[in-house]
Tab-separated table of C-alpha atoms in Angstrom:
chain	number	residue	atom	x	y	z
A	1	MET	CA	-3.564	37.657	8.804
A	2	PRO	CA	-3.890	34.597	6.591
A	3	CYS	CA	-1.836	31.600	7.582
A	4	HIS	CA	-1.821	29.735	4.289
A	5	ASN	CA	-1.074	30.313	0.638
A	6	GLN	CA	-3.915	28.392	-0.927
A	7	GLN	CA	-6.582	29.693	-3.257
A	8	LEU	CA	-10.102	29.957	-1.903
A	9	ASN	CA	-12.268	27.229	-3.337
A	10	ASN	CA	-15.999	27.230	-3.866
A	11	VAL	CA	-17.347	24.171	-2.098
A	12	ASN	CA	-21.000	25.074	-2.142
A	13	SER	CA	-21.805	22.499	-4.779
A	14	GLY	CA	-25.229	21.902	-3.336
A	15	GLN	CA	-26.417	25.485	-2.944
A	16	GLU	CA	-29.946	26.269	-3.987
A	17	HIS	CA	-29.215	29.328	-6.112
A	18	PRO	CA	-26.768	28.588	-8.949
A	19	MET	CA	-23.984	31.083	-9.551
A	20	LYS	CA	-24.319	32.990	-12.781
A	21	GLN	CA	-21.046	34.826	-13.084
A	22	VAL	CA	-17.930	33.811	-14.944
A	23	ARG	CA	-15.025	33.182	-12.608
A	24	PHE	CA	-11.443	32.377	-13.496
A	25	ALA	CA	-10.066	29.256	-11.883
A	26	ASN	CA	-7.283	30.727	-9.755
A	27	ASN	CA	-5.032	27.690	-9.663
A	28	ASN	CA	-1.410	27.680	-8.563
A	29	ASN	CA	-0.686	24.402	-10.348
A	30	ASN	CA	1.926	24.325	-13.090
A	31	SER	CA	-0.618	23.252	-15.658
A	32	SER	CA	-1.172	26.107	-18.074
A	33	SER	CA	-4.618	24.855	-18.930
A	34	SER	CA	-5.830	25.112	-15.341
A	35	SER	CA	-4.444	28.627	-14.804
A	36	SER	CA	-5.853	30.298	-17.865
A	37	VAL	CA	-9.176	28.594	-18.529
A	38	PRO	CA	-12.198	30.333	-17.035
A	39	ALA	CA	-14.612	28.369	-14.916
A	40	VAL	CA	-18.157	29.074	-16.055
A	41	LEU	CA	-20.507	28.569	-13.137
A	42	SER	CA	-23.888	28.618	-14.743
A	43	ASN	CA	-26.744	26.263	-15.426
A	44	SER	CA	-29.193	28.882	-16.589
A	45	GLU	CA	-29.798	30.839	-19.748
A	46	PRO	CA	-27.056	33.245	-20.891
A	47	THR	CA	-26.936	36.400	-18.803
A	48	GLU	CA	-25.040	39.660	-19.071
A	49	ASP	CA	-22.298	38.059	-16.974
A	50	THR	CA	-21.831	35.001	-19.142
A	51	LEU	CA	-21.768	37.161	-22.259
A	52	GLN	CA	-18.506	38.640	-20.942
A	53	THR	CA	-16.710	35.320	-21.263
A	54	GLY	CA	-14.990	36.261	-24.515
A	55	SER	CA	-13.579	39.516	-23.196
A	56	GLN	CA	-12.422	37.958	-19.927
A	57	GLU	CA	-10.688	35.048	-21.653
A	58	THR	CA	-8.257	37.478	-23.278
A	59	LEU	CA	-7.117	38.779	-19.881
A	60	GLY	CA	-5.593	35.505	-18.748
A	61	PRO	CA	-4.518	34.511	-15.231
A	62	GLN	CA	-3.346	38.051	-14.352
A	63	LEU	CA	-6.974	38.788	-13.486
A	64	LYS	CA	-8.054	37.036	-10.300
A	65	LEU	CA	-11.648	37.118	-9.104
A	66	LEU	CA	-12.824	36.273	-5.634
A	67	PRO	CA	-14.935	33.094	-5.725
A	68	LEU	CA	-18.531	34.258	-5.885
A	69	ASN	CA	-20.906	33.378	-3.077
A	70	ASP	CA	-24.183	34.782	-1.777
A	71	GLN	CA	-22.418	36.948	0.805
A	72	ILE	CA	-20.275	38.717	-1.791
A	73	ARG	CA	-23.202	39.040	-4.184
A	74	GLU	CA	-25.325	40.696	-1.493
A	75	LEU	CA	-22.554	43.152	-0.619
A	76	GLN	CA	-22.186	44.037	-4.292
A	77	THR	CA	-25.941	44.548	-4.550
A	78	ILE	CA	-26.149	46.830	-1.509
A	79	ILE	CA	-23.224	48.937	-2.741
A	80	ARG	CA	-24.833	49.360	-6.166
A	81	ASP	CA	-28.325	50.145	-4.810
A	82	LYS	CA	-29.029	53.869	-5.028
A	83	THR	CA	-31.449	53.648	-2.076
A	84	THR	CA	-28.788	52.317	0.309
A	85	SER	CA	-28.118	54.628	3.253
A	86	ARG	CA	-24.578	55.905	3.677
A	87	GLY	CA	-24.176	53.989	6.924
A	88	ASP	CA	-25.083	50.689	5.251
A	89	PHE	CA	-22.966	51.605	2.241
A	90	VAL	CA	-19.817	52.166	4.312
A	91	PHE	CA	-20.468	49.072	6.420
A	92	CYS	CA	-20.870	46.797	3.393
A	93	ALA	CA	-17.989	48.447	1.533
A	94	ASP	CA	-15.685	47.828	4.499
A	95	ARG	CA	-16.740	44.181	4.600
A	96	LEU	CA	-16.052	43.730	0.890
A	97	ILE	CA	-12.739	45.566	1.196
A	98	ARG	CA	-11.687	43.235	4.002
A	99	LEU	CA	-12.403	40.178	1.848
A	100	VAL	CA	-10.348	41.586	-1.032
A	101	VAL	CA	-7.475	42.566	1.259
A	102	GLU	CA	-7.397	39.109	2.868
A	103	GLU	CA	-7.156	37.440	-0.526
A	104	GLY	CA	-4.593	40.029	-1.649
A	105	LEU	CA	-2.394	39.035	1.274
A	106	ASN	CA	-2.899	35.445	0.202
A	107	GLN	CA	-1.076	36.298	-3.042
A	108	LEU	CA	2.057	37.409	-1.173
A	109	PRO	CA	4.995	35.090	-0.430
A	110	TYR	CA	5.122	32.971	2.687
A	111	SER	CA	7.823	30.757	4.131
A	112	GLU	CA	7.520	27.561	6.141
A	113	CYS	CA	8.196	27.655	9.858
A	114	THR	CA	7.883	25.478	12.941
A	115	VAL	CA	6.458	26.746	16.221
A	116	THR	CA	5.945	25.215	19.654
A	117	THR	CA	2.391	25.110	20.998
A	118	PRO	CA	1.501	25.766	24.675
A	119	THR	CA	1.242	21.990	25.155
A	120	GLY	CA	4.800	21.496	23.905
A	121	TYR	CA	4.013	20.084	20.471
A	122	LYS	CA	5.774	21.217	17.314
A	123	TYR	CA	3.518	22.688	14.653
A	124	GLU	CA	4.673	23.076	11.060
A	125	GLY	CA	3.097	26.153	9.565
A	126	VAL	CA	3.934	29.191	7.486
A	127	LYS	CA	4.766	32.810	8.209
A	128	PHE	CA	4.215	36.026	6.322
A	129	GLU	CA	7.466	37.208	4.715
A	130	ARG	CA	8.607	40.763	5.324
A	131	GLY	CA	9.124	43.331	2.607
A	132	ASN	CA	5.577	44.333	1.621
A	133	CYS	CA	3.765	47.651	1.595
A	134	GLY	CA	0.496	49.209	0.559
A	135	VAL	CA	-0.052	52.147	-1.790
A	136	SER	CA	-3.424	53.864	-2.037
A	137	ILE	CA	-4.502	55.962	-4.991
A	138	MET	CA	-6.174	58.993	-3.443
A	139	ARG	CA	-8.941	59.636	-2.701
A	140	SER	CA	-11.110	56.538	-3.077
A	141	GLY	CA	-8.154	54.228	-2.516
A	142	GLU	CA	-7.847	55.578	1.024
A	143	ALA	CA	-11.100	53.776	1.832
A	144	MET	CA	-9.134	50.505	1.637
A	145	GLU	CA	-6.290	51.543	3.954
A	146	GLN	CA	-8.026	50.624	7.213
A	147	GLY	CA	-8.895	47.187	5.891
A	148	LEU	CA	-5.219	46.593	5.147
A	149	ARG	CA	-4.122	47.911	8.555
A	150	ASP	CA	-6.678	45.682	10.264
A	151	CYS	CA	-4.860	42.708	8.744
A	152	CYS	CA	-1.281	44.056	8.930
A	153	ARG	CA	-0.939	46.497	11.811
A	154	SER	CA	2.601	47.638	11.046
A	155	ILE	CA	2.482	47.710	7.256
A	156	ARG	CA	3.730	50.889	5.611
A	157	ILE	CA	1.356	52.657	3.233
A	158	GLY	CA	2.302	55.122	0.510
A	159	LYS	CA	-0.003	57.467	-1.385
A	160	ILE	CA	-0.472	58.701	-4.934
A	161	LEU	CA	-2.747	61.575	-5.936
A	162	ILE	CA	-3.906	61.393	-9.550
A	163	GLN	CA	-6.697	63.379	-11.137
A	164	SER	CA	-8.259	62.804	-14.530
A	165	ASP	CA	-9.323	65.509	-16.939
A	166	GLU	CA	-13.107	65.337	-17.268
A	167	GLU	CA	-12.990	65.893	-21.035
A	168	THR	CA	-9.893	64.010	-22.181
A	169	GLN	CA	-9.869	61.412	-19.355
A	170	LYS	CA	-6.071	61.824	-19.250
A	171	ALA	CA	-4.621	61.264	-15.803
A	172	LYS	CA	-2.042	63.543	-14.195
A	173	VAL	CA	0.088	62.802	-11.125
A	174	TYR	CA	0.010	65.553	-8.485
A	175	TYR	CA	1.574	63.819	-5.484
A	176	ALA	CA	3.456	60.614	-4.703
A	177	LYS	CA	4.971	59.473	-1.402
A	178	PHE	CA	6.352	55.966	-0.846
A	179	PRO	CA	8.577	54.145	1.636
A	180	PRO	CA	12.190	54.889	0.635
A	181	ASP	CA	12.880	51.220	-0.123
A	182	VAL	CA	9.655	50.638	-2.075
A	183	TYR	CA	11.691	49.205	-4.958
A	184	ARG	CA	12.522	46.196	-2.772
A	185	ARG	CA	8.956	45.550	-1.657
A	186	LYS	CA	5.862	43.771	-2.932
A	187	VAL	CA	3.204	46.445	-3.417
A	188	LEU	CA	-0.511	46.132	-2.718
A	189	LEU	CA	-1.925	48.927	-4.878
A	190	MET	CA	-5.391	49.947	-3.665
A	191	TYR	CA	-8.053	51.465	-5.898
A	192	PRO	CA	-11.672	50.292	-5.461
A	193	ILE	CA	-13.168	51.077	-8.878
A	194	LEU	CA	-11.503	50.348	-12.229
A	195	SER	CA	-13.428	52.176	-14.920
A	196	THR	CA	-11.115	53.265	-17.748
A	197	GLY	CA	-7.933	52.068	-16.078
A	198	ASN	CA	-6.131	55.328	-16.857
A	199	THR	CA	-5.591	56.322	-13.230
A	200	VAL	CA	-4.087	52.965	-12.309
A	201	ILE	CA	-1.846	52.975	-15.381
A	202	GLU	CA	-0.383	56.319	-14.333
A	203	ALA	CA	0.056	55.082	-10.774
A	204	VAL	CA	1.924	51.984	-11.942
A	205	LYS	CA	4.172	54.163	-14.109
A	206	VAL	CA	5.086	56.205	-11.030
A	207	LEU	CA	5.880	53.027	-9.094
A	208	ILE	CA	8.057	51.795	-11.959
A	209	GLU	CA	9.911	55.126	-11.909
A	210	HIS	CA	10.677	54.391	-8.253
A	211	GLY	CA	12.120	50.995	-9.141
A	212	VAL	CA	9.122	48.731	-8.506
A	213	GLN	CA	8.749	45.864	-10.974
A	214	PRO	CA	5.201	45.320	-12.327
A	215	ARG	CA	5.318	41.640	-11.324
A	216	HIS	CA	5.650	42.794	-7.717
A	217	ILE	CA	2.439	44.830	-7.890
A	218	ILE	CA	-0.933	43.397	-6.856
A	219	LEU	CA	-3.833	45.696	-7.636
A	220	LEU	CA	-6.671	45.389	-5.121
A	221	SER	CA	-10.021	46.503	-6.488
A	222	LEU	CA	-13.681	45.951	-5.666
A	223	PHE	CA	-15.251	46.433	-9.091
A	224	SER	CA	-13.777	46.542	-12.581
A	225	THR	CA	-15.021	47.027	-16.108
A	226	PRO	CA	-13.705	44.702	-18.835
A	227	HIS	CA	-12.154	47.728	-20.561
A	228	GLY	CA	-10.381	48.904	-17.416
A	229	ALA	CA	-8.869	45.519	-16.610
A	230	LYS	CA	-7.873	44.919	-20.221
A	231	SER	CA	-6.193	48.327	-20.536
A	232	ILE	CA	-4.085	47.737	-17.441
A	233	ILE	CA	-3.031	44.212	-18.370
A	234	GLN	CA	-2.197	45.215	-21.945
A	235	GLU	CA	0.017	47.997	-20.613
A	236	PHE	CA	1.581	45.863	-17.857
A	237	PRO	CA	1.254	42.131	-18.655
A	238	ASP	CA	3.029	41.103	-15.429
A	239	ILE	CA	0.741	42.923	-13.020
A	240	THR	CA	-1.858	41.029	-10.957
A	241	ILE	CA	-5.400	42.376	-10.618
A	242	LEU	CA	-7.626	41.107	-7.821
A	243	THR	CA	-11.284	42.129	-7.825
A	244	THR	CA	-14.739	40.826	-6.934
A	245	GLU	CA	-16.522	41.558	-10.193
A	246	VAL	CA	-15.952	42.429	-13.838
A	247	HIS	CA	-18.993	44.224	-15.196
A	248	PRO	CA	-19.525	46.789	-17.988
A	249	VAL	CA	-21.077	49.214	-15.491
A	250	ALA	CA	-18.907	50.114	-12.500
A	251	PRO	CA	-20.273	51.918	-9.406
A	252	THR	CA	-18.289	55.084	-10.046
A	253	HIS	CA	-20.134	56.843	-7.219
A	254	PHE	CA	-18.173	54.762	-4.709
A	255	GLY	CA	-15.692	57.401	-3.501
A	256	GLN	CA	-18.229	60.161	-3.105
A	257	ARG	CA	-20.693	57.888	-1.331
A	258	TYR	CA	-18.091	56.378	0.974
A	259	PHE	CA	-16.705	59.741	2.120
A	260	GLY	CA	-20.122	61.447	2.170
A	261	THR	CA	-19.395	64.022	-0.523
A	262	ASP	CA	-22.183	62.996	-2.909
């Protein structure tokens, strides 16, 4: 469990391979310019990633991207590679999920506390506030549950089953089960792939019907398309989306590959 409430910073200023993706500067400062201006990490010719700058700028600080490094980039590559074995796929997916979950917890509220060390010294730290829960959108969202439990052993997890019509892409809710006091909790909504955004929009509507405020929802995702993220934020401007990558092509095979039903 994280013991701080600071944003992860990229300190690899001297790395050999320059980063090519656009990343938002996830700053908690009060300056509006620092929280909404994207940080373009590129010293090469324009790529497909840097061409997305215009579309990402419109999403604002509600979209938070994990700082890109070679480890994350390799995990993304292995997950997207069609020749990857299922064992390697699940292993790398679980690693990426853990990174997203850890940063998702970093977005939740903490309070200051003082503890006594075994040597008798007082240590001023922080503690994780109670009143949080996870909600997975079945089926692919269930792949992220273990990563959350590995970080928060006693956290309660609800479920939503939503299926989309293959022709109309309209989503329909078939099942929803939450903790009875979900309306008082911060919700970590888990769904690994954001393609159209329709499934997540329906899930958020169900949470709102149960009294959850959109500003208390943090959507944890591994990959997102610009359209999917934009659709969700336009519908719910107060929601927070945390992902590792925004790319026009999402690995929509994720759920089938992870559960071995491809």
